[in-house]
Short mmCIF file of C-alpha atoms and ligand atoms in Angstrom, two decimals:
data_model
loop_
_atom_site.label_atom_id
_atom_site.label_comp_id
_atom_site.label_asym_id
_atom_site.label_seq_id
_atom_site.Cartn_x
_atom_site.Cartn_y
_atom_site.Cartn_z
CA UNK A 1 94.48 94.07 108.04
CA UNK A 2 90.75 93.28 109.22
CA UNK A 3 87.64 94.32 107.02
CA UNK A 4 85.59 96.07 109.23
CA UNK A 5 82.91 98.64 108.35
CA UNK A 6 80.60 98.07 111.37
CA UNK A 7 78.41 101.33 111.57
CA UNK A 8 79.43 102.39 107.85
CA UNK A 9 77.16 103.34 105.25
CA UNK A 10 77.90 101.75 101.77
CA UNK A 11 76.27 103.55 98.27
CA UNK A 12 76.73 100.62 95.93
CA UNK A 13 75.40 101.11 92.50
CA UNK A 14 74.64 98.42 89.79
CA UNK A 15 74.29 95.97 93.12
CA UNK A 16 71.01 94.10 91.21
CA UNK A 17 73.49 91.51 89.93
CA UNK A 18 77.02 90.40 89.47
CA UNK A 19 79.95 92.45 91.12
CA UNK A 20 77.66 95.02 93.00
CA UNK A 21 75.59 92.46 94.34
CA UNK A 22 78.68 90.56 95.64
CA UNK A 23 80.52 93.71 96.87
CA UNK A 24 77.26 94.86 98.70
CA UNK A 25 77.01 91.71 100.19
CA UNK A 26 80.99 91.56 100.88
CA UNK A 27 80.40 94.76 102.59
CA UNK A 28 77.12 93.81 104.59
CA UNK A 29 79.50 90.73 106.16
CA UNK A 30 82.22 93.91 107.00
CA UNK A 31 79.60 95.24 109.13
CA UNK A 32 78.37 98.00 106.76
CA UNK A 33 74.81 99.07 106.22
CA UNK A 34 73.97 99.54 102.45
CA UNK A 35 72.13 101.64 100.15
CA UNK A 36 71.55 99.49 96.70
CA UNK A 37 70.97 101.38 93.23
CA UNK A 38 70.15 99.79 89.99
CA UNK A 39 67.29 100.10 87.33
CA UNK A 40 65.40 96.70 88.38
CA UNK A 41 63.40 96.74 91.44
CA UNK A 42 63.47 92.97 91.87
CA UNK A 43 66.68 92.59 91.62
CA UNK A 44 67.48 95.39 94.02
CA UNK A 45 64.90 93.58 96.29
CA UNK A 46 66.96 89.97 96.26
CA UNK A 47 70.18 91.83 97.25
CA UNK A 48 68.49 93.67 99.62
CA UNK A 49 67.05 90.45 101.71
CA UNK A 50 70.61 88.59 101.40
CA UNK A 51 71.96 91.69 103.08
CA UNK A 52 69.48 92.00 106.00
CA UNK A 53 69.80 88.30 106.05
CA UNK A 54 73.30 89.31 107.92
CA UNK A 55 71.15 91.67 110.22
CA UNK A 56 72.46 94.85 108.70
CA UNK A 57 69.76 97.44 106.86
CA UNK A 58 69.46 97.86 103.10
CA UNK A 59 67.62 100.28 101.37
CA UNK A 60 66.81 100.64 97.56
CA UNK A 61 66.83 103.36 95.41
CA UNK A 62 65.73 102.20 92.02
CA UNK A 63 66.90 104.53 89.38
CA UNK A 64 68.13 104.92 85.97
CA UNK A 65 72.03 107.08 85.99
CA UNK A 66 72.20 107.54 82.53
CA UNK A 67 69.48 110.55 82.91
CA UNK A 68 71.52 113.48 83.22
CA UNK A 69 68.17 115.12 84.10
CA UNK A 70 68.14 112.95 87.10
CA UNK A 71 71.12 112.90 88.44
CA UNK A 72 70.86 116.06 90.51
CA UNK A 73 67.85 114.39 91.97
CA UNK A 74 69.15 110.79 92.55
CA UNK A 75 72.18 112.45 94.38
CA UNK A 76 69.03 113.75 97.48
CA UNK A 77 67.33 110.62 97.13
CA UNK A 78 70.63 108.55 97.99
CA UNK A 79 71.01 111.08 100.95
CA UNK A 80 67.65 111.40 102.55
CA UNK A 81 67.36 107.56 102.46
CA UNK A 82 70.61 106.69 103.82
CA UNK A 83 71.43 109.64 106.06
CA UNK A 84 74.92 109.79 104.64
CA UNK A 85 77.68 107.53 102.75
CA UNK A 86 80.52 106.81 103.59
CA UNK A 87 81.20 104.46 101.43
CA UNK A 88 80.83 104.91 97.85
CA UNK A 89 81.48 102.18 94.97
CA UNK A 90 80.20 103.56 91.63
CA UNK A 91 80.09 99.91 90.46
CA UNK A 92 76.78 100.38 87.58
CA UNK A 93 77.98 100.39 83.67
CA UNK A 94 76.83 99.27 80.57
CA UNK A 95 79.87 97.77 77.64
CA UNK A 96 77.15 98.39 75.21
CA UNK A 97 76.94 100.02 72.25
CA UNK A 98 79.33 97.49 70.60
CA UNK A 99 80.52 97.66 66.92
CA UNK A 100 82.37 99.49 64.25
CA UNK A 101 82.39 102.89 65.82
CA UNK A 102 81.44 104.64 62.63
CA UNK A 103 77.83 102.77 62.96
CA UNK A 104 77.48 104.06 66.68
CA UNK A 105 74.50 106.53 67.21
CA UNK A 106 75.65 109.62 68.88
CA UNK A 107 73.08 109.32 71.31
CA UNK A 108 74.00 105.78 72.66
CA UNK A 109 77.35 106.96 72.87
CA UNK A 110 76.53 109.77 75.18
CA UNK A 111 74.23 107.58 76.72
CA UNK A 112 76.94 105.26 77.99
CA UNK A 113 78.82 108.36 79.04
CA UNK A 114 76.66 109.28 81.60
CA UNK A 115 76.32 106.49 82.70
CA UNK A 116 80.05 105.21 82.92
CA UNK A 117 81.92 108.71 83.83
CA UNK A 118 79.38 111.42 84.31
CA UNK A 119 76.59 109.78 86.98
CA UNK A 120 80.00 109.16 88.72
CA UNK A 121 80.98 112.50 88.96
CA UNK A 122 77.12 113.63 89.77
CA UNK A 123 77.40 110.70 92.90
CA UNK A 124 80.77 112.21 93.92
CA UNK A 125 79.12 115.92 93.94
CA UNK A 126 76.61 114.57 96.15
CA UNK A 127 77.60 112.69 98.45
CA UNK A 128 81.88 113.90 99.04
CA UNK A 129 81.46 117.09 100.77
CA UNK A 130 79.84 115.66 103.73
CA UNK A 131 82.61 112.64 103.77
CA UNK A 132 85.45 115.48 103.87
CA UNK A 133 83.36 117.39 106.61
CA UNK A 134 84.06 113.96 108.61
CA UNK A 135 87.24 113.39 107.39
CA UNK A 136 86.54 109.92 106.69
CA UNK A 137 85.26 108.57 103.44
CA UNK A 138 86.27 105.50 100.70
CA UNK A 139 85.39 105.73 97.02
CA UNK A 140 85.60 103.60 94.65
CA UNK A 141 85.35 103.44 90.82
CA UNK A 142 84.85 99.93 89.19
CA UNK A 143 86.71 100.22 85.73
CA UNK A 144 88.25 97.68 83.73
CA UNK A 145 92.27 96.83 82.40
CA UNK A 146 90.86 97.92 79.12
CA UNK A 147 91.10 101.60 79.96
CA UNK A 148 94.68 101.21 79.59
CA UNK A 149 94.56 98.13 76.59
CA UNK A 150 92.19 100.16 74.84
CA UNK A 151 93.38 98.07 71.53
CA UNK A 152 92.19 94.36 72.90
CA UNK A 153 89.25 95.39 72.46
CA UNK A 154 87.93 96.50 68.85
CA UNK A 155 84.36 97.31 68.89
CA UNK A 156 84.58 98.62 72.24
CA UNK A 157 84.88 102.11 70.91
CA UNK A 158 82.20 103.40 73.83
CA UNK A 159 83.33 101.32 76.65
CA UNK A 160 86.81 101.83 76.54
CA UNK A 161 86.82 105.73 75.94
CA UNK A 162 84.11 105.85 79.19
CA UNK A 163 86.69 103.83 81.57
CA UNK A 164 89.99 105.78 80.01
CA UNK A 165 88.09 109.13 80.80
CA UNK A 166 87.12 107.06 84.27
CA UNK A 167 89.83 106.73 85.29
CA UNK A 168 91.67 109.95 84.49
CA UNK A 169 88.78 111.44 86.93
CA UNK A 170 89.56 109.28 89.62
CA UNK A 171 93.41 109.55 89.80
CA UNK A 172 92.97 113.35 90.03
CA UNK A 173 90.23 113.67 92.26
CA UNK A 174 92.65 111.53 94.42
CA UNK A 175 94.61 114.08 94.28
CA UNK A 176 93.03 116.77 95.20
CA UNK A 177 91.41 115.35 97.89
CA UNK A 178 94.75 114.08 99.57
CA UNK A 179 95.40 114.12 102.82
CA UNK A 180 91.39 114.72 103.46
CA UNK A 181 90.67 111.42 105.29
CA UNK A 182 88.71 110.70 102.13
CA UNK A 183 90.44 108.20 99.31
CA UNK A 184 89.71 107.45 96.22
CA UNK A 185 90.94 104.37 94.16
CA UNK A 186 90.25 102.59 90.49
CA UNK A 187 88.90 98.69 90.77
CA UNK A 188 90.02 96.94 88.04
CA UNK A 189 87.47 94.16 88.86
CA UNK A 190 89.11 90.96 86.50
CA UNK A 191 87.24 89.20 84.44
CA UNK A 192 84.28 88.00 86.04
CA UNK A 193 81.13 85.80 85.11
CA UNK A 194 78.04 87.90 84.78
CA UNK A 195 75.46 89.28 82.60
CA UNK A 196 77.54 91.90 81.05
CA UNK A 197 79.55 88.73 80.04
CA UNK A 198 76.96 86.60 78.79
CA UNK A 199 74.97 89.89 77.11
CA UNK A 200 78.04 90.05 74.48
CA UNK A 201 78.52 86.51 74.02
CA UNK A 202 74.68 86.49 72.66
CA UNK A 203 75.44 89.29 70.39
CA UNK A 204 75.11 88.76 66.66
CA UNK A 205 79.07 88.03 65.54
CA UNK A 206 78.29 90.17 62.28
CA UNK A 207 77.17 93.47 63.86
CA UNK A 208 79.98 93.71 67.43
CA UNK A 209 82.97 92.36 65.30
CA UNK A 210 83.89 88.72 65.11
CA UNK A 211 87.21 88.97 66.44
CA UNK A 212 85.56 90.82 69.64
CA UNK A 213 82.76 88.60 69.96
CA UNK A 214 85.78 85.34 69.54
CA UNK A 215 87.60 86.71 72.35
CA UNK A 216 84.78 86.71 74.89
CA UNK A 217 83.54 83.06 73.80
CA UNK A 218 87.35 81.76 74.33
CA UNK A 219 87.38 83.49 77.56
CA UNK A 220 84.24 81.43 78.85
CA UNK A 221 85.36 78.17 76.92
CA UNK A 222 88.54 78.28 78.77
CA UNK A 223 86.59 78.73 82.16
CA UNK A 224 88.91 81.79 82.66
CA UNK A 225 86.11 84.02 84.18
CA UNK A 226 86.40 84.15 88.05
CA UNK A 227 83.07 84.43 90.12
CA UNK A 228 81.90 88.14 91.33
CA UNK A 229 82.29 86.86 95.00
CA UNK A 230 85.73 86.64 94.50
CA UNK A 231 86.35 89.80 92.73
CA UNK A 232 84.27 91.35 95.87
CA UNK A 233 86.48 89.96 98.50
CA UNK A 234 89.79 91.37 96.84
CA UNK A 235 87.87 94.46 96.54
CA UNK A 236 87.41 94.65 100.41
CA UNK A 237 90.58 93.82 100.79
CA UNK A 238 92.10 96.85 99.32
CA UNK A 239 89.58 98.54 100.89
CA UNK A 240 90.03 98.13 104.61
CA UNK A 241 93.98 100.28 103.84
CA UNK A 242 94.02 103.86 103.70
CA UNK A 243 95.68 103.72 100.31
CA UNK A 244 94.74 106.37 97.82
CA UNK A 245 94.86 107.28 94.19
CA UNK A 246 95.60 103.67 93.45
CA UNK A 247 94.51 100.99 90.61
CA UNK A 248 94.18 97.97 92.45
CA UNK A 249 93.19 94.47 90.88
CA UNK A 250 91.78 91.44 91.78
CA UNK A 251 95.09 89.95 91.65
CA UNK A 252 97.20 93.17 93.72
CA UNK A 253 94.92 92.74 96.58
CA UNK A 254 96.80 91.45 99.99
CA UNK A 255 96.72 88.57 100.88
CA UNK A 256 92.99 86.96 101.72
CA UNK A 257 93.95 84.87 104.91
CA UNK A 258 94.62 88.68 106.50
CA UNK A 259 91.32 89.53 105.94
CA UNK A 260 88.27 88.67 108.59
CA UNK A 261 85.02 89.77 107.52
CA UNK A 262 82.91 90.55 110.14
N1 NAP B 301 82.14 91.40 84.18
C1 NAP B 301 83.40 91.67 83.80
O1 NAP B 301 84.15 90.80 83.26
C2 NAP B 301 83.95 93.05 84.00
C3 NAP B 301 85.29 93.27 83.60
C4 NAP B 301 85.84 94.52 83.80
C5 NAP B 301 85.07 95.53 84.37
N2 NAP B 301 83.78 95.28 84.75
C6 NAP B 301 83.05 96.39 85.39
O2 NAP B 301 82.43 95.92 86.58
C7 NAP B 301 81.22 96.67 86.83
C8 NAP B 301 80.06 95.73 87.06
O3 NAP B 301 79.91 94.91 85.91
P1 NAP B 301 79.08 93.55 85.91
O4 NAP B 301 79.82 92.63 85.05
O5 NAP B 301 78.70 93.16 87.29
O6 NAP B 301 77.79 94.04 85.08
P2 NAP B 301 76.26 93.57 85.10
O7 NAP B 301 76.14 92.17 85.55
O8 NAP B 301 75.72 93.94 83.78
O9 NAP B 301 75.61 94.51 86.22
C9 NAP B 301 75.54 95.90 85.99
C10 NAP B 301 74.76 96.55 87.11
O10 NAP B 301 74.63 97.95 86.78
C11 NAP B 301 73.25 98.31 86.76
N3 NAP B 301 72.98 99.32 85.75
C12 NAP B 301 73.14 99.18 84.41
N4 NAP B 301 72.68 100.27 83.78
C13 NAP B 301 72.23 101.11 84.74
C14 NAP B 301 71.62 102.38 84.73
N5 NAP B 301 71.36 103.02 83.57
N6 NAP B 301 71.28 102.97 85.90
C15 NAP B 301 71.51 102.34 87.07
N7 NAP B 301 72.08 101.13 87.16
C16 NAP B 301 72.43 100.52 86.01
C17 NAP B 301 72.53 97.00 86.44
O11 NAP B 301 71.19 97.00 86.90
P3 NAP B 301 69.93 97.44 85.98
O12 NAP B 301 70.16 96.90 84.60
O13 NAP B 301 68.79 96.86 86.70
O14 NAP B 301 69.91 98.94 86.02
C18 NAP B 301 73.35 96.00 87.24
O15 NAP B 301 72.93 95.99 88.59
C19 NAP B 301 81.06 97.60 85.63
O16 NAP B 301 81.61 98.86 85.94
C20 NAP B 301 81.90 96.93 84.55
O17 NAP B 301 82.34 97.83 83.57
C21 NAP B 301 83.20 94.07 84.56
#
């Protein structure tokens, strides 16, 4: 099975840094022309020179998904400067808040639900119908294997509820888009060394938990974390199928020597 998205438009959101950035690129060497959305303009900029580096156009759209008031808007914005998607990987979260889930504000919890479920939905709204008018169309939703261990990880009140309730909307949009041309899939991306890694081991022990913040210094210590570029190229991997209403892994993807990026 060959990765190729040559003339393919690719949303990718959170590609500043870590797995975005290495799926947007992963896609750009596929052939696919990208449309990169994150917060940080500078960030967005980097990615956005490594991927017209491989002669294939990138344009920004810097913007901020946990603003429900925005999301309406950022939906147009994606459109008008990409023409169309076909390709969407709702890739941008936050793990925070972290800590006893009786000292969470309300607000940062809701926060991190937009974010995490509801800016994915809001995407999906905006950019689907025209992908079932074609009858061709790939999304994606980056979650984590905590939605379903939602006990490894105490202190994780926010996070985990946001990828349970995640997923749950993906596996029945799947569904009711079946047969459409159009699939949808969970990316249970591994665990993979980037800033949302690092960001929790600098965390004060006391306030996140010391058992949580224990785990994720063992898990760096023991040079377990795999690199976002490979995470990425399982991610294309699955992608190039015409599965649907799957969880793949990093691990479940086929085999890589099948695979010729473009
Ligand atoms: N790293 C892991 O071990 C791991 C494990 C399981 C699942 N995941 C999942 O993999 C995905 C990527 O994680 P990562 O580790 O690559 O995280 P990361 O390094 O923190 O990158 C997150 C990306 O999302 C963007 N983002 C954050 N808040 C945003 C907002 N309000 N609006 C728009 N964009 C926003 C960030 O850019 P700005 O800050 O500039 O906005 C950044 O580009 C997430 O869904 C995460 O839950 C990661």
């Amino acid at each position: 099975m060959s990765a190729s998205f040559n003339g393919r438009t690719a949303l990718v959101t959170g590609a500043g840094r870590g797995i975005g950035r290495a799926v947007a690129v992963a896609l750009s060497d596929a052939g696919a022309n990208l449309v990169l959305l994150a917060r940080s303009k500078d960030q967005l900029a980097s990615t956005a020179d490594e991927v017209s580096a491989r002669g294939h156009s990138a344009v920004a759209v810097v913007a901020d998904l946990s603003d429900a008031t925005q999301l309406k808007q950022i939906g147009r914005d994606v459109l008008e400067a990409s023409g169309g998607i076909d390709i969407l990987v709702n890739n941008a979260a936050t793990v925070a808040p972290l800590g006893a889930t009786t000292e969470i504000a309300t607000e940062d919890f809701l926060s991190t639900l937009i974010l995490n479920v509801v800016a994915v939905t809001a995407l999906t709204k905006a950019l689907v119908p025209p992908m079932l008018e074609r009858g061709w169309g790939r999304v994606v939703n980056v979650s984590s294997g905590l939605a379903v261990r939602p006990t490894s990880m105490p202190g994780g009140n926010t996070y985990v509820t946001s990828k349970a309730a995640l997923e749950a909307h993906t596996a029945n949009l799947a569904a009711e888009v079946a047969g459409s041309g159009v699939t949808v899939n969970i990316y249970r991306p591994g665990t993979v060394d980037t800033t949302m890694q690092s960001w929790i081991r600098e965390q004060d022990p006391q306030r996140i938990g010391e058992e949580l913040h224990r785990q994720f210094v063992a898990a760096h210590e023991r040079g377990s974390l795999i690199s976002p570029e490979r995470s990425a190229a399982a991610l294309l991997q699955h992608l190039a199928g015409r599965e649907t209403g799957q969880v793949w892994t990093v691990d479940s993807a086929p085999a890589a020597e099948a695979v010729r990026p473009k």
